[in-house]
Short mmCIF file of C-alpha atoms and ligand atoms in Angstrom, two decimals:
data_model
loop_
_atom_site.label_atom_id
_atom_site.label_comp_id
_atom_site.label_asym_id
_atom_site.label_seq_id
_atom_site.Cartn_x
_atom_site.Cartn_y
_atom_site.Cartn_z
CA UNK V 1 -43.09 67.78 28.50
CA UNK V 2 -40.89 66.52 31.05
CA UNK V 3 -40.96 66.52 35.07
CA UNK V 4 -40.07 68.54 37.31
CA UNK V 5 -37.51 66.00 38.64
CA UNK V 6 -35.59 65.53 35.40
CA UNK V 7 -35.59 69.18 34.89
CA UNK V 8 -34.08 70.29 38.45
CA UNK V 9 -30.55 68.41 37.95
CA UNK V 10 -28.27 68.55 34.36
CA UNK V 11 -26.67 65.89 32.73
CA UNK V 12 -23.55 64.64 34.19
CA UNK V 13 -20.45 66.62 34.02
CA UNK V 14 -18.27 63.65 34.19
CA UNK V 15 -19.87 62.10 31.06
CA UNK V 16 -19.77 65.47 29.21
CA UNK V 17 -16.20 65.65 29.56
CA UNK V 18 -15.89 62.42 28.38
CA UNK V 19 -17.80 62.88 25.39
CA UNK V 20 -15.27 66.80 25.10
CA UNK V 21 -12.38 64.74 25.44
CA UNK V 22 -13.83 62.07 22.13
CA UNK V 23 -14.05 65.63 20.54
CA UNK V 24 -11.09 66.78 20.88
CA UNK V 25 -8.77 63.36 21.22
CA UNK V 26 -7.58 64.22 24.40
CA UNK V 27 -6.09 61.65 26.81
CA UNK V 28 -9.41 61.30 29.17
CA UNK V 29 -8.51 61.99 32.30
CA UNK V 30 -11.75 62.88 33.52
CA UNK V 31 -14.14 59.75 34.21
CA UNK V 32 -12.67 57.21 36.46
CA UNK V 33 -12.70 54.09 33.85
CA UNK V 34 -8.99 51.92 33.34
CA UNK V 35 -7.49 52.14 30.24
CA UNK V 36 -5.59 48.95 31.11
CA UNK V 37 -7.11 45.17 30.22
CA UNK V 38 -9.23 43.18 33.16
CA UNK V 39 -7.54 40.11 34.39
CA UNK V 40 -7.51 37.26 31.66
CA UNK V 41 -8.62 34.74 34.14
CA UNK V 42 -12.06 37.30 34.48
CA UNK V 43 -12.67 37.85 30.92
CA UNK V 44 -12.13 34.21 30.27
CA UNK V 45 -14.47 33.32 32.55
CA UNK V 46 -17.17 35.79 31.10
CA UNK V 47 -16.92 34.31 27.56
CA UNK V 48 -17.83 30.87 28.71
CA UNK V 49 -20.54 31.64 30.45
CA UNK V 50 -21.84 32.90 27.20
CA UNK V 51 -20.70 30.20 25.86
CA UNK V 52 -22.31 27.78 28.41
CA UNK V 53 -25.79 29.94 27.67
CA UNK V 54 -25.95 31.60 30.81
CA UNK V 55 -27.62 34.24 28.48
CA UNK V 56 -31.06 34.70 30.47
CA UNK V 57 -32.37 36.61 32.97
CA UNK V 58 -30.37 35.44 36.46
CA UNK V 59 -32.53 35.49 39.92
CA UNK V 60 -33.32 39.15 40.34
CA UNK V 61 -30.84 39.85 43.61
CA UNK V 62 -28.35 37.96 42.08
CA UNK V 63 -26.90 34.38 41.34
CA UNK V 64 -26.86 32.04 44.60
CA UNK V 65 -22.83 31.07 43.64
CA UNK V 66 -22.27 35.19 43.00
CA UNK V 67 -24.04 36.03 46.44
CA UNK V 68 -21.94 33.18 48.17
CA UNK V 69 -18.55 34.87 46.77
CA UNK V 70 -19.34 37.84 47.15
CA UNK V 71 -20.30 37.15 51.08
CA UNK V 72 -17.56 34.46 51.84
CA UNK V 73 -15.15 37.45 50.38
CA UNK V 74 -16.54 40.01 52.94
CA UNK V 75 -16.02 37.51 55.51
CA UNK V 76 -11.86 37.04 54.70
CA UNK V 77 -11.45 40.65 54.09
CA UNK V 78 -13.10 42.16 57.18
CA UNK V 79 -14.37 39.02 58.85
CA UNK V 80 -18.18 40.40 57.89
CA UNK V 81 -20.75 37.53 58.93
CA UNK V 82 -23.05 37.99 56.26
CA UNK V 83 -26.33 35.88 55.02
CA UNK V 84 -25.57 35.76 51.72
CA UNK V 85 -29.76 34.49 51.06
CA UNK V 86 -30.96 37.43 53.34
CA UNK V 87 -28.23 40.23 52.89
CA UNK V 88 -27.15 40.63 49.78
CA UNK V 89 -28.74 41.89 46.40
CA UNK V 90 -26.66 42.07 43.27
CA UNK V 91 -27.76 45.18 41.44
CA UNK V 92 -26.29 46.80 38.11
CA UNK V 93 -23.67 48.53 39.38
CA UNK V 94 -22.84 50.68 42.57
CA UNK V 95 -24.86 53.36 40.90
CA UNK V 96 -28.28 51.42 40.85
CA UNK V 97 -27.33 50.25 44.22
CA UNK V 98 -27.06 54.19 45.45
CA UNK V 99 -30.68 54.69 43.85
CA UNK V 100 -32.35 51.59 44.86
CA UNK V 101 -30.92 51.75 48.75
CA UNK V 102 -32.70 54.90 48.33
CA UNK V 103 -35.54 54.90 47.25
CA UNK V 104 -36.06 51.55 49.40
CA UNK V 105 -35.46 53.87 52.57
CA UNK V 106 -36.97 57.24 51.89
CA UNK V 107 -40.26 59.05 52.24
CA UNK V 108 -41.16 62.31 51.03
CA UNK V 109 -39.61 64.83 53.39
CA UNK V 110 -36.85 62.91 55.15
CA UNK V 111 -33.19 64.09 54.52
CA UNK V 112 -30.27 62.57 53.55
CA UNK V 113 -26.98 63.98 54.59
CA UNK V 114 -24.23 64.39 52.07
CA UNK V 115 -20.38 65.72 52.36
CA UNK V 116 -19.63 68.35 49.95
CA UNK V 117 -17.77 67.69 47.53
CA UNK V 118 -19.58 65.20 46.67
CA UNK V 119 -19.56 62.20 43.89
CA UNK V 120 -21.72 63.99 41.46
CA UNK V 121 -24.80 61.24 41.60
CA UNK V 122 -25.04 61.77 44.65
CA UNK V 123 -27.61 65.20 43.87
CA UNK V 124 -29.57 63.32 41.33
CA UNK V 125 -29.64 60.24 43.21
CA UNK V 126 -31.76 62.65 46.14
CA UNK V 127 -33.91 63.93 44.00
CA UNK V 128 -34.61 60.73 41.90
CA UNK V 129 -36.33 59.06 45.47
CA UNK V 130 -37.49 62.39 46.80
CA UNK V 131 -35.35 62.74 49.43
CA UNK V 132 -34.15 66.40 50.47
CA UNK V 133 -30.07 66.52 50.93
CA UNK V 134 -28.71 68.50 53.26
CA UNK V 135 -24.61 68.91 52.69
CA UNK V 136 -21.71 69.17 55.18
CA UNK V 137 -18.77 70.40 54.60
CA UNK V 138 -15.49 68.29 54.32
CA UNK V 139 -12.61 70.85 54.83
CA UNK V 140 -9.61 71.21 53.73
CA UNK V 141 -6.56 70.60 53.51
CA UNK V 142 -7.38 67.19 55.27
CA UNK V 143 -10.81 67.27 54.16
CA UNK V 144 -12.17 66.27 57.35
CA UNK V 145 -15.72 67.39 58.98
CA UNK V 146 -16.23 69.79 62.24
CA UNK V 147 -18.25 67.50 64.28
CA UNK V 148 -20.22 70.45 65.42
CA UNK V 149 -21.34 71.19 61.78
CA UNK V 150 -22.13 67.43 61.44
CA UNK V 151 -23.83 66.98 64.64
CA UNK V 152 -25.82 69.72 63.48
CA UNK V 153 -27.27 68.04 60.04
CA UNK V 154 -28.97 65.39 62.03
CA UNK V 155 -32.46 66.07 63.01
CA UNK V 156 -35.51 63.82 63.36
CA UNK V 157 -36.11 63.99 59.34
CA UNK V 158 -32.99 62.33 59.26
CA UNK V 159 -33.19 59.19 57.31
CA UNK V 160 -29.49 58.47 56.20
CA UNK V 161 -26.19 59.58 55.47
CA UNK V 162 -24.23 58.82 52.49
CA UNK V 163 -20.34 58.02 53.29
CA UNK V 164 -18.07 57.38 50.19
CA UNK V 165 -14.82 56.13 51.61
CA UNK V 166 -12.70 55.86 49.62
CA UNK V 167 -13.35 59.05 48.57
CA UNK V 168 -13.90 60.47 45.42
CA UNK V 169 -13.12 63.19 43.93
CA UNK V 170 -10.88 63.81 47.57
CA UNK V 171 -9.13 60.60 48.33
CA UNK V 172 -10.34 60.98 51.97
CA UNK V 173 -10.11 57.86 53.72
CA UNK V 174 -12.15 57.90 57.20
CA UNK V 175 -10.90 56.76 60.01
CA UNK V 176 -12.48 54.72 62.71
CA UNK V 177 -12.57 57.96 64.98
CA UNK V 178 -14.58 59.70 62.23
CA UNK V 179 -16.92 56.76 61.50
CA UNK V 180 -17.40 55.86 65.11
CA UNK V 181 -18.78 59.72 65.41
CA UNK V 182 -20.91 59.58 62.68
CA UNK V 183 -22.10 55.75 64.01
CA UNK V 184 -23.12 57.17 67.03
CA UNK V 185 -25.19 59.78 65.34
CA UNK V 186 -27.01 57.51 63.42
CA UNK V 187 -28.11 55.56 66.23
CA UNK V 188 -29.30 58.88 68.60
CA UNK V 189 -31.27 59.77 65.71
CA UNK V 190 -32.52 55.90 64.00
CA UNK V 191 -30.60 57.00 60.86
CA UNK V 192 -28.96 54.59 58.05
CA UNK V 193 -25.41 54.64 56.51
CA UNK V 194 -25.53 54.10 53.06
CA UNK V 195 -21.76 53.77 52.51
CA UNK V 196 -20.30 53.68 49.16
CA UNK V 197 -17.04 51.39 49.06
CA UNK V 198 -16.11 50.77 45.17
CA UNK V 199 -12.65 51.73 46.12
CA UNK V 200 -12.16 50.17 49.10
CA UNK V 201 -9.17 48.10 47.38
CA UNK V 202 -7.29 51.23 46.73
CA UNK V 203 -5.60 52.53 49.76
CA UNK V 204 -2.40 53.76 49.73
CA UNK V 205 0.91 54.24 52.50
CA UNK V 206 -0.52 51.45 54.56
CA UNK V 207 -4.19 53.23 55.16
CA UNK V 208 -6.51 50.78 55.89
CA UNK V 209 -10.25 51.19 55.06
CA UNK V 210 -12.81 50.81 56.98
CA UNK V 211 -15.74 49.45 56.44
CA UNK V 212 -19.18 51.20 58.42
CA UNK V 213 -20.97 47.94 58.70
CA UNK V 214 -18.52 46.20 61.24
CA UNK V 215 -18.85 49.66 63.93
CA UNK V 216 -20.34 47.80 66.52
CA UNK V 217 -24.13 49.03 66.54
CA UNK V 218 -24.25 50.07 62.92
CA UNK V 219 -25.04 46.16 61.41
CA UNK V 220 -28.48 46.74 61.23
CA UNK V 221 -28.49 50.06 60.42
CA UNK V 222 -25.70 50.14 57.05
CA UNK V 223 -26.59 49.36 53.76
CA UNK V 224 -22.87 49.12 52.17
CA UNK V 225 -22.94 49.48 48.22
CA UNK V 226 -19.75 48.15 46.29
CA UNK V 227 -19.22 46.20 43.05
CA UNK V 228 -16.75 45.22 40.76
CA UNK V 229 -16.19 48.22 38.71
CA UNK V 230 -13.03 49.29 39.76
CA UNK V 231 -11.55 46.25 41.46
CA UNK V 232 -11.69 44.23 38.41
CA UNK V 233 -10.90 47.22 36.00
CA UNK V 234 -14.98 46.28 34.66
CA UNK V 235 -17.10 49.62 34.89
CA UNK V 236 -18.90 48.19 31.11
CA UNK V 237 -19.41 45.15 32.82
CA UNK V 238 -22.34 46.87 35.36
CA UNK V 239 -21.92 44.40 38.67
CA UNK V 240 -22.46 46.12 42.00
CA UNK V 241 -24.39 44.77 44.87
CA UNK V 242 -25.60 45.72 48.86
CA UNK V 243 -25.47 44.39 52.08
CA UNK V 244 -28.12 45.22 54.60
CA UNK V 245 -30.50 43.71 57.08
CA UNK V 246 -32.57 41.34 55.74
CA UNK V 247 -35.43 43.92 56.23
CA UNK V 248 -33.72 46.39 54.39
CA UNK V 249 -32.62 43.91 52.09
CA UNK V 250 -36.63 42.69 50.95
CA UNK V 251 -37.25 46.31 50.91
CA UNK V 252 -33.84 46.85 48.13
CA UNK V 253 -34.94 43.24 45.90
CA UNK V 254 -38.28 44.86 45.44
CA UNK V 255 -37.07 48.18 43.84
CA UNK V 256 -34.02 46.54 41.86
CA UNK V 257 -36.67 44.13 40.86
CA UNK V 258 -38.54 46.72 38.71
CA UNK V 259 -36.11 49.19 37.92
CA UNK V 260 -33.85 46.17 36.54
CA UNK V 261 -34.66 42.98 37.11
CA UNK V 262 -31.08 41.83 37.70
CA UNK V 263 -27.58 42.19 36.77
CA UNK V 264 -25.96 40.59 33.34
CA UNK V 265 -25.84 36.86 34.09
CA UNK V 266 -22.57 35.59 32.59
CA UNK V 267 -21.00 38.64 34.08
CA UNK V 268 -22.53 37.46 37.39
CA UNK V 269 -20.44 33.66 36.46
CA UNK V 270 -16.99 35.44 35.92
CA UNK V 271 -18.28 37.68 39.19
CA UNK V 272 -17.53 34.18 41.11
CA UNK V 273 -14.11 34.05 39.58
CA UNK V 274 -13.20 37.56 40.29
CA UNK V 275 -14.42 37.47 43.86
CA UNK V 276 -11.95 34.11 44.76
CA UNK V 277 -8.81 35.66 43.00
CA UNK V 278 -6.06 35.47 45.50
CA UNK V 279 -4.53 38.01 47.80
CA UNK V 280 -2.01 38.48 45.89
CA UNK V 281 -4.11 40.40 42.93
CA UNK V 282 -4.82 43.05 45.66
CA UNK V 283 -1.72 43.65 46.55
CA UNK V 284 -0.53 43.71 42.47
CA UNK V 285 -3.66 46.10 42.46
CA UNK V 286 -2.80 48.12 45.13
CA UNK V 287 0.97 48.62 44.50
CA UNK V 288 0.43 49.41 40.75
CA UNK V 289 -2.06 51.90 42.27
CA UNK V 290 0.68 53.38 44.17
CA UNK V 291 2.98 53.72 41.01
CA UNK V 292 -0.17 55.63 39.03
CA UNK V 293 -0.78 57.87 41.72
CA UNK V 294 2.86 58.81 42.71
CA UNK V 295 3.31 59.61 38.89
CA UNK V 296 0.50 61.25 38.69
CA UNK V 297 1.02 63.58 41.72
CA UNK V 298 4.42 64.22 40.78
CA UNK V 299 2.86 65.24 37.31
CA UNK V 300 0.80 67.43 38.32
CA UNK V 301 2.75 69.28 41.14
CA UNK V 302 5.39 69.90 38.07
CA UNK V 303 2.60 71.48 35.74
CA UNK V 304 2.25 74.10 39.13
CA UNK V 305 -0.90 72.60 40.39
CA UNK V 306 -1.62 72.48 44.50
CA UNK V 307 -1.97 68.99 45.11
CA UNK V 308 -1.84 66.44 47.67
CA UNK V 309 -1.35 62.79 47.84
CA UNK V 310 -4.65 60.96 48.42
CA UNK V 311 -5.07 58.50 50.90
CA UNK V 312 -7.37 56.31 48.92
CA UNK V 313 -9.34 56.08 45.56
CA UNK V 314 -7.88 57.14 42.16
CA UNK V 315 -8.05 61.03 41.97
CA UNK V 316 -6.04 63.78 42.86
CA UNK V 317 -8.30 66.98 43.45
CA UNK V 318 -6.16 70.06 42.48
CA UNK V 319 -6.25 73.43 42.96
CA UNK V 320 -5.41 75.48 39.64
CA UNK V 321 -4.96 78.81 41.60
CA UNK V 322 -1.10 79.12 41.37
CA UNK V 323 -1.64 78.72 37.86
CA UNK V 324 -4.35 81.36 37.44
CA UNK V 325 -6.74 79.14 35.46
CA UNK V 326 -10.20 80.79 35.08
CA UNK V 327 -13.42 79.37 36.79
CA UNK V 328 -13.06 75.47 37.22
CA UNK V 329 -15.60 74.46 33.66
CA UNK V 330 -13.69 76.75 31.49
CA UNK V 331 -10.46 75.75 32.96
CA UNK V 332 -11.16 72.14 32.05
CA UNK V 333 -12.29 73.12 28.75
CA UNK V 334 -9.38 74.74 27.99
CA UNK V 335 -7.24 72.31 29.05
CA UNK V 336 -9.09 69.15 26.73
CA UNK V 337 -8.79 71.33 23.78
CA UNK V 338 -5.54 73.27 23.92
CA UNK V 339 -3.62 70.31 26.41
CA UNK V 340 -5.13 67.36 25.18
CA UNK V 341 -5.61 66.35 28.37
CA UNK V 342 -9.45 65.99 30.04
CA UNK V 343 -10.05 66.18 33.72
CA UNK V 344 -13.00 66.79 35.45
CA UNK V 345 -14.50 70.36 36.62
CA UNK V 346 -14.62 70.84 40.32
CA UNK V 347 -17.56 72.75 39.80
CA UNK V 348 -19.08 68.98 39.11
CA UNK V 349 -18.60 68.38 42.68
CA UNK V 350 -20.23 71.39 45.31
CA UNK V 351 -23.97 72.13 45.41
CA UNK V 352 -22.76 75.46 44.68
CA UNK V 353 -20.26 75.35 42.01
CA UNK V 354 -18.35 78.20 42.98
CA UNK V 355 -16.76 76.66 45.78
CA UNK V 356 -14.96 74.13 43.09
CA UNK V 357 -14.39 77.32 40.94
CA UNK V 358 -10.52 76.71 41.42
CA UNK V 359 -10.81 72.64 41.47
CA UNK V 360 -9.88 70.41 38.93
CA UNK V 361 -10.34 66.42 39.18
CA UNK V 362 -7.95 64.13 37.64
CA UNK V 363 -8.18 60.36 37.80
CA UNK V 364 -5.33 58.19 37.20
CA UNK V 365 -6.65 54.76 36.62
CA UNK V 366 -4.31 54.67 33.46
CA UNK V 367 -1.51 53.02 32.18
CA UNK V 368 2.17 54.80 33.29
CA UNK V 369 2.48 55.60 29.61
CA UNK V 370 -0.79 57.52 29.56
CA UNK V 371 -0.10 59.24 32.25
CA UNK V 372 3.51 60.46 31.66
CA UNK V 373 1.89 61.12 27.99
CA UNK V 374 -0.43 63.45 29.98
CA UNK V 375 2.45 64.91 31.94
CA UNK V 376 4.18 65.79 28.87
CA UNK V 377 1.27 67.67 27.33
CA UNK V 378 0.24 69.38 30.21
CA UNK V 379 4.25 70.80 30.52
CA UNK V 380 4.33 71.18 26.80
CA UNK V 381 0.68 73.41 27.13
CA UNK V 382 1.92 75.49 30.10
CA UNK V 383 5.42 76.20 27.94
N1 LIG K 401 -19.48 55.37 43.35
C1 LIG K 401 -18.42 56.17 43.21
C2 LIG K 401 -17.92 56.95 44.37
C3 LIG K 401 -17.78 56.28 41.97
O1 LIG K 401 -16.72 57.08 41.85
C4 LIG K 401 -18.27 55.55 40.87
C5 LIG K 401 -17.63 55.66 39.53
O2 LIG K 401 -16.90 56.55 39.25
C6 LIG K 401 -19.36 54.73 41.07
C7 LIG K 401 -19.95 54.66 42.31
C8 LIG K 401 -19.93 53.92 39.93
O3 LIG K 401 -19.84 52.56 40.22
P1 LIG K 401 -20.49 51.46 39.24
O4 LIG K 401 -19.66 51.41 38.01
O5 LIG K 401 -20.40 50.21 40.04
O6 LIG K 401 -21.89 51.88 38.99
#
């Protein structure tokens, strides 16, 4: 009864341990959502647009005043020069942007190049528009790539390459060495970034992040994806949007058109207000940030986990080998139920899950009280 696509990937692991964690009342540590309010001044702002009626369908690549905000915010974060009529499509969510940049882009047989691990829509996502991945390694412990290995992805079926920095589930941030490598790739072989950037807010010890589309070369060949899931502490609210060329652009309306016709309208409104909060909410943002993941970290490295800080994001990817946990799913099982405390398998990440066998993911977008509350059953569990 059902295709051949939906059958080759499973559901996501991510929102399975979600759904173990309702089970079992466990603190969920596993899918990257806040547990913490969105700022007043946001939610305020989403309730009168309802209130106002903005209750209908918006334009299908988004609101003219959202668009504006969303490119004159670009331009005083990274001083991005983008046509906010040409450039920019508002789509629900990072995660329809991912599938509509490409399936806008790809043709049966090209390959898109993915570092492993990977965020786990990534696989689906390839499938979905028929393109065939082809994975490169990120190693640890600094999870960088051997340019050798990466050199040796591209190829003339090479249509794009997927870069999520900040990185999740690592916390990778890449540098401008790193991205200038993979620019020049792209151009000796006419292939497109598709950069995912949701977390580019959260950066940590002075790390800045850097954005592919302002590599000199790369502005007509990037199609950056970010949205206000995690900024704005809204991932029910479904806002995302891309930047590209205005070719690539007409190309990502036309397949957001059908597979949504646009993002919620009166979140679109309080989108506006969001996008022109001052610099100062980023720096609350990334600061409180700082606190979770230094808490966290320290957490975790108590309960006898190997773990690093990460540079960006809101995960720490651990290893459970000194504490002899068995194979990554059951390990995370074990912990919801007995611990109370979900995190995600690393298993959820790899092609082959094997090589997360010994991974766990947990994300610490929480309040400090969940997290020490997490600490404390996690020390309590281990005895
Ligand atoms: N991209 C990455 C790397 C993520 O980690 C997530 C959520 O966890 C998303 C996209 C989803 O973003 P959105 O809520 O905008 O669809």
């Amino acid at each position: 009864m059902i295709s051949s696509k939906a059958a080759s990937f499973t559901e996501s692991i991510i929102r399975d341990m979600t759904r173990l964690a309702n089970a079992h009342g466990a603190i969920n540590l596993a899918q990257g959502f806040p547990d913490f309010p969105a700022p007043e001044v946001i939610k305020r702002a989403a309730i009168e647009a309802i209130e106002r009626d903005i209750n209908q369908y918006a334009v299908t690549w988004g609101t003219k005043g959202f668009r504006d905000a969303i490119a004159a915010r670009a331009a005083k974060r990274y001083g991005m020069v983008i046509d906010p009529d040409t450039q920019v499509t508002v789509t629900c969510g990072a995660t329809e942007a991912m599938i509509a940049a490409q399936m806008a882009i790809v043709d049966p047989g090209d390959e898109v190049i993915v570092f492993e691990p990977f965020y786990e829509n990534y696989g689906p996502d390839a499938i979905l528009s028929g393109a065939t991945p082809r994975f490169v390694t990120l190693h640890e412990p600094d999870w960088s790539f051997d340019p050798a290995e990466l050199a040796a992805a591209f190829n003339d079926r090479t249509k794009a390459i997927i870069i999520n920095t900040p990185n999740n589930p690592t916390g990778k941030v890449f540098t401008r060495a790193e991205l200038d490598a993979i620019a020049e790739l792209c151009i000796r072989w006419g292939a497109i970034a598709i950069t995912d950037e949701i977390y580019d807010e959260m950066t940590y010890d002075g790390i800045e992040h850097v954005p592919m589309l302002s590599i000199p070369g790369m502005e007509d060949r990037t199609i950056l994806i970010n949205g206000m899931s995690k900024t704005y502490a809204v991932t029910g609210w479904r806002v995302g949007w891309t930047f590209a060329s205005p070719e690539v652009t007409g190309a990502i309306r036309k397949v957001h058109d059908f597979l949504t016709v646009g993002a919620p309208a009166p979140m679109q409104e309080a989108g506006v207000v969001a996008l022109e909060l001052p610099d100062s909410y980023y720096d609350e943002l990334r600061a409180a940030y700082t606190e979770r993941r230094d808490v966290m970290l320290e957490a975790l490295q108590r309960v006898g986990f190997s773990v690093q800080a990460p540079a960006g994001a809101y995960y720490l990817m651990c290893d459970s080998t000194p504490l002899g946990l068995p194979e990554s799913r059951e390990a995370a099982r074990i912990l919801t139920a007995d611990a109370g405390v979900a995190c995600v398998p690393g298993a959820a990440f790899y092609r082959d899950p094997a090589d997360g066998a010994s991974k766990l993911r947990f994300s610490f977008c929480k309040r400090v009280p969940t997290l020490t509350d997490a600490r404390d059953r996690l020390l309590t569990w281990r005895g």
